[in-house]
Amino acid sequence: MQLKNIIFIFILLITNTSFAQNKIAEEKFITIGGIEQWVTIKGDDSDNPIILIIHGGPGSTMSHYKEDVYADWLKEFTIVHWDQRGAGKTFGKNCHKDINDVFYLNNPLTVNEMVNDGISVTQYLLKQFNKKKVILIGTSWGSILATEMAQKNPDLYHAYIGHAQFVNFLDNIKNAYLEVKKLADRNNDNVVIDKLNNLGAPPYIQAKTYGQLLRIIKQYERENTTPAPSSWREVAASYENNEDSRDRYNGDDYSFLNLVGDENIGIKSMVSNINLEHTAVVFRLPVFMIQGKHDILCSTELNKPYFEKIRAPRKEYFTVSNAAHGFNEAIIDKQYEIVKALRVQN
């Protein structure tokens, strides 16, 4: 064998060994806010920039899916999913065996506590991987949490990227009710019209009434959007068991109950006092917002005027024509376009 071939093979072996050593695939509990919380950290090279995903819901974790919607990003970024307090495996690790109204009443969630959790997760990542900052992405409910995190400690983040941005939950839900009622009237959809009339306009005293309205909203959003690949909703084998399924289900109910509140149980909405137009218009980091054109719950009518009020070193607002409130490939592609353009240096 010629010397140059031997040298080439030697270099190739060293490169592949180094790459394998830098690859990261962790799924574990870490101590955050005095409790064990679940994070997944994955990427082909731990030297790459870190992206922290703040999931929506609340309670709609992303760590358990077989095909991560961000799987194609792993060559260039380290992707972190975090099961928030009250969601997924974090909920299962810390909840009582008896999930009932007494448990709900004695274990309220608060935005402030969860904001501190998110900041602690960020600080853990920075220390663990010797980084100065991470990129922050928040979607739906996660846009409230991520906005508050960016406001409280902006020096931890390269930028904030919001998708389906909430501004004021009560205003959002009232506007969504009126919008879906217009659509139902336009379509002469008497079944939906009757349901909406029976529900009445929000606010509601019971969480289940909000759930009924949201199901109608999602029904109408689906009619004007390109759906996400079905594989995105497949649960990974390691999470496909009775215990994890139960914890995701119960955590979703628990988190949603704390989001909207329920007067019959005595639980106050944890977002009842959140109005980002009053508290989060000055950012000390770049801000990007991605909006599905057909998003009814987080309508452009509400978050675009909010965006216009924002003062930040850099800001951009993007509308995706074939999307609504949830993820699809067009939304993920727009997020990728933004994070690539940041040209983050660690």
Short mmCIF file of C-alpha atoms in Angstrom, two decimals:
data_model
loop_
_atom_site.label_atom_id
_atom_site.label_comp_id
_atom_site.label_asym_id
_atom_site.label_seq_id
_atom_site.Cartn_x
_atom_site.Cartn_y
_atom_site.Cartn_z
CA MET A 1 0.00 0.00 0.00
CA GLN A 2 1.37 3.40 -0.97
CA LEU A 3 2.34 5.79 1.78
CA LYS A 4 -0.16 8.47 0.70
CA ASN A 5 -2.99 5.93 0.93
CA ILE A 6 -1.93 4.93 4.42
CA ILE A 7 -1.83 8.57 5.49
CA PHE A 8 -5.28 9.18 4.00
CA ILE A 9 -6.78 6.20 5.86
CA PHE A 10 -5.09 7.31 9.09
CA ILE A 11 -6.55 10.82 8.78
CA LEU A 12 -9.97 9.39 7.98
CA LEU A 13 -9.89 7.16 11.06
CA ILE A 14 -8.88 10.05 13.29
CA THR A 15 -11.62 12.27 11.87
CA ASN A 16 -14.32 9.62 12.33
CA THR A 17 -13.16 8.86 15.87
CA SER A 18 -13.24 12.54 16.77
CA PHE A 19 -16.71 12.89 15.24
CA ALA A 20 -18.00 9.90 17.20
CA GLN A 21 -16.59 11.29 20.43
CA ASN A 22 -18.34 14.64 19.89
CA LYS A 23 -21.71 13.13 19.01
CA ILE A 24 -24.25 13.45 21.80
CA ALA A 25 -27.49 11.58 22.51
CA GLU A 26 -28.63 12.03 26.10
CA GLU A 27 -32.05 11.41 27.63
CA LYS A 28 -32.04 11.99 31.37
CA PHE A 29 -33.37 13.71 34.46
CA ILE A 30 -31.52 16.73 35.80
CA THR A 31 -32.26 18.64 39.00
CA ILE A 32 -34.04 21.87 38.12
CA GLY A 33 -36.01 24.04 40.53
CA GLY A 34 -35.65 21.48 43.31
CA ILE A 35 -37.16 18.58 41.31
CA GLU A 36 -36.02 16.11 38.68
CA GLN A 37 -36.88 17.31 35.16
CA TRP A 38 -36.49 15.43 31.88
CA VAL A 39 -34.30 16.67 29.03
CA THR A 40 -33.14 15.16 25.77
CA ILE A 41 -29.96 16.50 24.18
CA LYS A 42 -29.02 15.30 20.70
CA GLY A 43 -26.60 16.34 18.00
CA ASP A 44 -23.82 15.06 15.75
CA ASP A 45 -21.21 17.41 17.22
CA SER A 46 -21.37 18.87 20.72
CA ASP A 47 -19.33 21.84 19.47
CA ASN A 48 -22.31 22.98 17.38
CA PRO A 49 -24.64 25.76 18.56
CA ILE A 50 -27.37 24.69 20.99
CA ILE A 51 -31.07 25.24 20.34
CA LEU A 52 -33.46 24.98 23.30
CA ILE A 53 -37.03 24.17 22.23
CA ILE A 54 -39.80 25.37 24.56
CA HIS A 55 -42.78 23.16 23.78
CA GLY A 56 -46.38 24.27 23.63
CA GLY A 57 -49.52 22.98 25.26
CA PRO A 58 -48.73 23.43 28.02
CA GLY A 59 -48.09 19.73 28.40
CA SER A 60 -47.43 18.96 24.73
CA THR A 61 -43.94 17.50 25.07
CA MET A 62 -41.79 16.78 22.04
CA SER A 63 -39.14 14.54 23.58
CA HIS A 64 -41.09 11.32 23.09
CA TYR A 65 -41.52 11.32 19.33
CA LYS A 66 -39.82 8.69 17.20
CA GLU A 67 -38.91 11.16 14.47
CA ASP A 68 -37.88 14.49 15.93
CA VAL A 69 -39.20 17.29 13.73
CA TYR A 70 -35.72 18.78 14.05
CA ALA A 71 -33.88 15.57 13.10
CA ASP A 72 -32.40 17.11 9.94
CA TRP A 73 -30.81 19.86 12.02
CA LEU A 74 -28.63 17.54 14.11
CA LYS A 75 -25.61 17.82 11.79
CA GLU A 76 -25.39 21.55 12.45
CA PHE A 77 -27.06 22.08 15.84
CA THR A 78 -27.51 20.40 19.20
CA ILE A 79 -31.27 20.15 19.82
CA VAL A 80 -32.61 20.17 23.37
CA HIS A 81 -36.14 19.22 24.36
CA TRP A 82 -37.28 19.79 27.93
CA ASP A 83 -40.38 18.26 29.54
CA GLN A 84 -41.60 21.25 31.51
CA ARG A 85 -42.77 21.12 35.11
CA GLY A 86 -46.17 19.43 34.90
CA ALA A 87 -45.56 17.70 31.57
CA GLY A 88 -44.45 14.30 30.30
CA LYS A 89 -41.75 12.44 32.19
CA THR A 90 -41.14 15.43 34.48
CA PHE A 91 -44.77 15.25 35.61
CA GLY A 92 -44.58 11.47 36.03
CA LYS A 93 -41.42 11.69 38.12
CA ASN A 94 -42.88 14.21 40.56
CA CYS A 95 -46.66 13.75 40.68
CA HIS A 96 -48.59 11.97 43.40
CA LYS A 97 -50.25 8.65 42.71
CA ASP A 98 -53.72 10.10 43.23
CA ILE A 99 -54.49 12.67 40.53
CA ASN A 100 -57.68 14.38 41.62
CA ASP A 101 -59.13 17.81 42.35
CA VAL A 102 -57.31 17.97 45.71
CA PHE A 103 -54.00 17.34 43.96
CA TYR A 104 -54.77 20.02 41.36
CA LEU A 105 -55.74 22.55 44.03
CA ASN A 106 -52.66 21.93 46.19
CA ASN A 107 -50.12 21.88 43.33
CA PRO A 108 -50.62 24.97 41.17
CA LEU A 109 -48.29 25.80 38.31
CA THR A 110 -47.00 29.36 37.97
CA VAL A 111 -45.43 31.08 35.01
CA ASN A 112 -42.71 32.60 37.20
CA GLU A 113 -41.61 29.21 38.54
CA MET A 114 -41.53 27.72 35.06
CA VAL A 115 -39.59 30.71 33.70
CA ASN A 116 -36.99 30.11 36.41
CA ASP A 117 -36.94 26.42 35.44
CA GLY A 118 -36.27 27.33 31.81
CA ILE A 119 -33.44 29.66 32.76
CA SER A 120 -31.94 26.94 34.97
CA VAL A 121 -32.11 24.46 32.08
CA THR A 122 -30.31 27.02 29.92
CA GLN A 123 -27.60 27.56 32.54
CA TYR A 124 -27.11 23.80 32.84
CA LEU A 125 -26.57 23.56 29.07
CA LEU A 126 -24.13 26.45 29.00
CA LYS A 127 -22.03 24.91 31.76
CA GLN A 128 -22.26 21.36 30.43
CA PHE A 129 -21.12 22.29 26.93
CA ASN A 130 -18.98 25.33 27.71
CA LYS A 131 -21.13 27.75 25.70
CA LYS A 132 -21.85 31.42 26.18
CA LYS A 133 -25.40 31.43 24.79
CA VAL A 134 -28.08 29.24 23.23
CA ILE A 135 -30.75 29.89 20.61
CA LEU A 136 -34.26 29.98 22.11
CA ILE A 137 -37.35 28.77 20.24
CA GLY A 138 -40.84 28.89 21.76
CA THR A 139 -44.12 27.76 20.23
CA SER A 140 -47.72 28.52 21.27
CA TRP A 141 -47.84 28.36 25.11
CA GLY A 142 -44.07 28.01 24.87
CA SER A 143 -43.95 31.46 23.27
CA ILE A 144 -45.19 32.96 26.55
CA LEU A 145 -42.65 31.03 28.58
CA ALA A 146 -39.77 31.72 26.18
CA THR A 147 -40.62 35.42 25.93
CA GLU A 148 -40.52 35.71 29.72
CA MET A 149 -37.20 33.81 29.82
CA ALA A 150 -35.69 36.14 27.21
CA GLN A 151 -36.97 39.15 29.14
CA LYS A 152 -35.62 37.97 32.48
CA ASN A 153 -32.15 36.89 31.33
CA PRO A 154 -31.46 37.98 27.74
CA ASP A 155 -27.70 37.49 28.06
CA LEU A 156 -28.21 33.72 27.94
CA TYR A 157 -29.64 33.74 24.42
CA HIS A 158 -28.39 34.51 20.93
CA ALA A 159 -31.95 35.24 19.79
CA TYR A 160 -35.59 34.49 20.52
CA ILE A 161 -37.64 32.82 17.78
CA GLY A 162 -41.36 32.74 18.51
CA HIS A 163 -43.88 30.62 16.62
CA ALA A 164 -47.66 31.01 17.09
CA GLN A 165 -46.95 33.87 19.47
CA PHE A 166 -49.42 34.49 22.28
CA VAL A 167 -49.85 38.06 23.51
CA ASN A 168 -52.71 37.95 26.02
CA PHE A 169 -54.44 34.62 26.53
CA LEU A 170 -57.91 36.03 27.21
CA ASP A 171 -57.75 38.37 24.21
CA ASN A 172 -56.45 35.49 22.08
CA ILE A 173 -59.27 33.15 23.07
CA LYS A 174 -61.98 35.83 22.69
CA ASN A 175 -60.70 36.74 19.24
CA ALA A 176 -60.50 33.07 18.24
CA TYR A 177 -64.12 32.50 19.24
CA LEU A 178 -65.29 35.44 17.12
CA GLU A 179 -63.14 34.39 14.16
CA VAL A 180 -64.29 30.78 14.12
CA LYS A 181 -67.90 31.95 14.48
CA LYS A 182 -67.47 34.12 11.35
CA LEU A 183 -66.05 31.14 9.46
CA ALA A 184 -68.91 28.89 10.57
CA ASP A 185 -71.50 31.51 9.52
CA ARG A 186 -69.78 31.95 6.15
CA ASN A 187 -69.84 28.19 5.58
CA ASN A 188 -73.41 27.78 6.85
CA ASP A 189 -71.99 25.21 9.24
CA ASN A 190 -75.03 24.86 11.48
CA VAL A 191 -73.49 22.09 13.59
CA VAL A 192 -70.56 24.29 14.60
CA ILE A 193 -72.77 27.38 14.95
CA ASP A 194 -74.98 25.50 17.41
CA LYS A 195 -71.95 24.31 19.37
CA LEU A 196 -70.53 27.84 19.58
CA ASN A 197 -73.88 29.28 20.63
CA ASN A 198 -74.16 26.67 23.36
CA LEU A 199 -70.65 27.44 24.58
CA GLY A 200 -71.14 31.17 24.48
CA ALA A 201 -68.27 33.65 24.26
CA PRO A 202 -65.29 33.25 26.61
CA PRO A 203 -64.14 33.60 29.35
CA TYR A 204 -65.44 30.33 30.78
CA ILE A 205 -65.61 29.05 34.34
CA GLN A 206 -64.64 25.47 33.44
CA ALA A 207 -61.51 24.20 31.72
CA LYS A 208 -63.46 21.64 29.69
CA THR A 209 -65.38 24.44 27.95
CA TYR A 210 -62.09 25.93 26.72
CA GLY A 211 -61.18 22.45 25.48
CA GLN A 212 -64.42 22.21 23.51
CA LEU A 213 -63.78 25.56 21.85
CA LEU A 214 -60.20 24.66 20.99
CA ARG A 215 -61.34 21.47 19.27
CA ILE A 216 -63.58 23.54 17.00
CA ILE A 217 -60.75 25.99 16.30
CA LYS A 218 -58.38 23.15 15.37
CA GLN A 219 -61.03 21.67 13.07
CA TYR A 220 -61.23 24.90 11.07
CA GLU A 221 -57.46 25.45 11.06
CA ARG A 222 -56.90 22.02 9.50
CA GLU A 223 -59.04 22.92 6.50
CA ASN A 224 -56.58 25.56 5.23
CA THR A 225 -53.18 24.07 5.98
CA THR A 226 -50.72 21.52 4.70
CA PRO A 227 -50.56 18.81 7.38
CA ALA A 228 -47.33 17.71 9.01
CA PRO A 229 -45.97 14.27 8.07
CA SER A 230 -47.78 11.56 10.05
CA SER A 231 -44.41 10.17 11.15
CA TRP A 232 -43.89 13.28 13.29
CA ARG A 233 -46.58 11.99 15.67
CA GLU A 234 -45.23 8.48 16.11
CA VAL A 235 -44.04 7.73 19.64
CA ALA A 236 -40.53 6.29 20.07
CA ALA A 237 -40.40 2.69 21.31
CA SER A 238 -38.75 3.65 24.61
CA TYR A 239 -41.69 5.96 25.43
CA GLU A 240 -44.41 3.63 24.13
CA ASN A 241 -45.45 2.10 27.43
CA ASN A 242 -48.35 2.44 29.84
CA GLU A 243 -46.47 4.49 32.40
CA ASP A 244 -45.15 7.13 30.03
CA SER A 245 -48.44 7.29 28.12
CA ARG A 246 -50.34 7.82 31.38
CA ASP A 247 -47.93 10.54 32.50
CA ARG A 248 -48.22 12.39 29.18
CA TYR A 249 -52.01 12.19 29.32
CA ASN A 250 -52.30 13.25 32.96
CA GLY A 251 -49.63 15.93 32.59
CA ASP A 252 -51.44 17.39 29.59
CA ASP A 253 -54.69 17.65 31.58
CA TYR A 254 -52.92 19.09 34.62
CA SER A 255 -51.01 21.68 32.61
CA PHE A 256 -54.05 22.74 30.59
CA LEU A 257 -56.11 23.10 33.75
CA ASN A 258 -53.50 25.47 35.15
CA LEU A 259 -53.34 27.38 31.87
CA VAL A 260 -57.04 28.21 31.62
CA GLY A 261 -58.17 27.80 35.23
CA ASP A 262 -61.36 26.27 36.59
CA GLU A 263 -63.60 28.14 39.02
CA ASN A 264 -65.45 24.99 40.08
CA ILE A 265 -62.23 23.47 41.39
CA GLY A 266 -60.83 26.78 42.60
CA ILE A 267 -57.87 26.99 40.24
CA LYS A 268 -56.87 30.34 38.80
CA SER A 269 -55.43 30.60 35.30
CA MET A 270 -51.67 30.97 35.51
CA VAL A 271 -51.73 33.33 32.52
CA SER A 272 -54.61 35.54 33.66
CA ASN A 273 -52.25 38.42 34.37
CA ILE A 274 -50.00 37.93 31.33
CA ASN A 275 -50.17 40.73 28.77
CA LEU A 276 -46.96 40.92 26.77
CA GLU A 277 -47.96 44.25 25.22
CA HIS A 278 -47.52 45.75 28.69
CA THR A 279 -44.52 43.79 29.96
CA ALA A 280 -42.40 42.59 27.02
CA VAL A 281 -41.90 45.22 24.34
CA VAL A 282 -38.20 45.94 24.94
CA PHE A 283 -35.81 43.09 24.10
CA ARG A 284 -32.04 43.10 24.48
CA LEU A 285 -31.61 40.41 21.83
CA PRO A 286 -32.81 39.75 18.27
CA VAL A 287 -36.47 38.73 17.98
CA PHE A 288 -38.05 36.73 15.17
CA MET A 289 -41.69 35.69 14.90
CA ILE A 290 -43.16 33.06 12.59
CA GLN A 291 -46.88 33.13 12.01
CA GLY A 292 -49.11 30.63 10.22
CA LYS A 293 -51.44 32.64 7.99
CA HIS A 294 -54.44 30.53 9.06
CA ASP A 295 -53.66 30.49 12.78
CA ILE A 296 -56.95 31.30 14.53
CA LEU A 297 -55.86 30.93 18.15
CA CYS A 298 -52.82 33.17 17.86
CA SER A 299 -54.06 35.44 15.13
CA THR A 300 -52.00 37.90 13.14
CA GLU A 301 -54.59 40.47 14.20
CA LEU A 302 -53.17 40.30 17.71
CA ASN A 303 -49.52 39.37 17.49
CA LYS A 304 -48.55 41.54 14.50
CA PRO A 305 -49.53 44.79 16.31
CA TYR A 306 -47.62 43.51 19.34
CA PHE A 307 -44.59 42.78 17.16
CA GLU A 308 -44.72 46.28 15.72
CA LYS A 309 -44.39 47.70 19.25
CA ILE A 310 -41.30 45.64 20.04
CA ARG A 311 -37.96 47.39 20.28
CA ALA A 312 -35.02 45.06 19.73
CA PRO A 313 -31.51 45.13 18.18
CA ARG A 314 -33.04 43.26 15.26
CA LYS A 315 -36.54 41.97 14.57
CA GLU A 316 -38.38 40.25 11.72
CA TYR A 317 -41.90 38.89 11.29
CA PHE A 318 -42.65 36.06 8.85
CA THR A 319 -46.04 34.81 7.64
CA VAL A 320 -46.24 31.23 6.32
CA SER A 321 -49.11 30.90 3.86
CA ASN A 322 -49.97 27.19 4.15
CA ALA A 323 -49.77 26.92 7.93
CA ALA A 324 -51.98 27.54 10.96
CA HIS A 325 -51.23 27.15 14.67
CA GLY A 326 -49.27 23.91 14.64
CA PHE A 327 -46.04 22.69 13.10
CA ASN A 328 -45.69 21.61 9.50
CA GLU A 329 -42.70 21.38 7.18
CA ALA A 330 -43.07 24.98 6.02
CA ILE A 331 -42.87 26.26 9.62
CA ILE A 332 -39.81 24.15 10.40
CA ASP A 333 -38.14 25.27 7.16
CA LYS A 334 -38.67 28.91 8.11
CA GLN A 335 -37.21 28.29 11.57
CA TYR A 336 -34.18 26.65 9.95
CA GLU A 337 -33.73 29.58 7.60
CA ILE A 338 -33.63 31.93 10.59
CA VAL A 339 -31.22 29.92 12.75
CA LYS A 340 -28.84 29.43 9.81
CA ALA A 341 -28.85 33.17 9.08
CA LEU A 342 -27.86 33.92 12.68
CA ARG A 343 -24.37 32.51 11.95
CA VAL A 344 -23.86 31.82 15.64
CA GLN A 345 -20.27 31.59 16.82
CA ASN A 346 -19.62 29.65 20.04
#
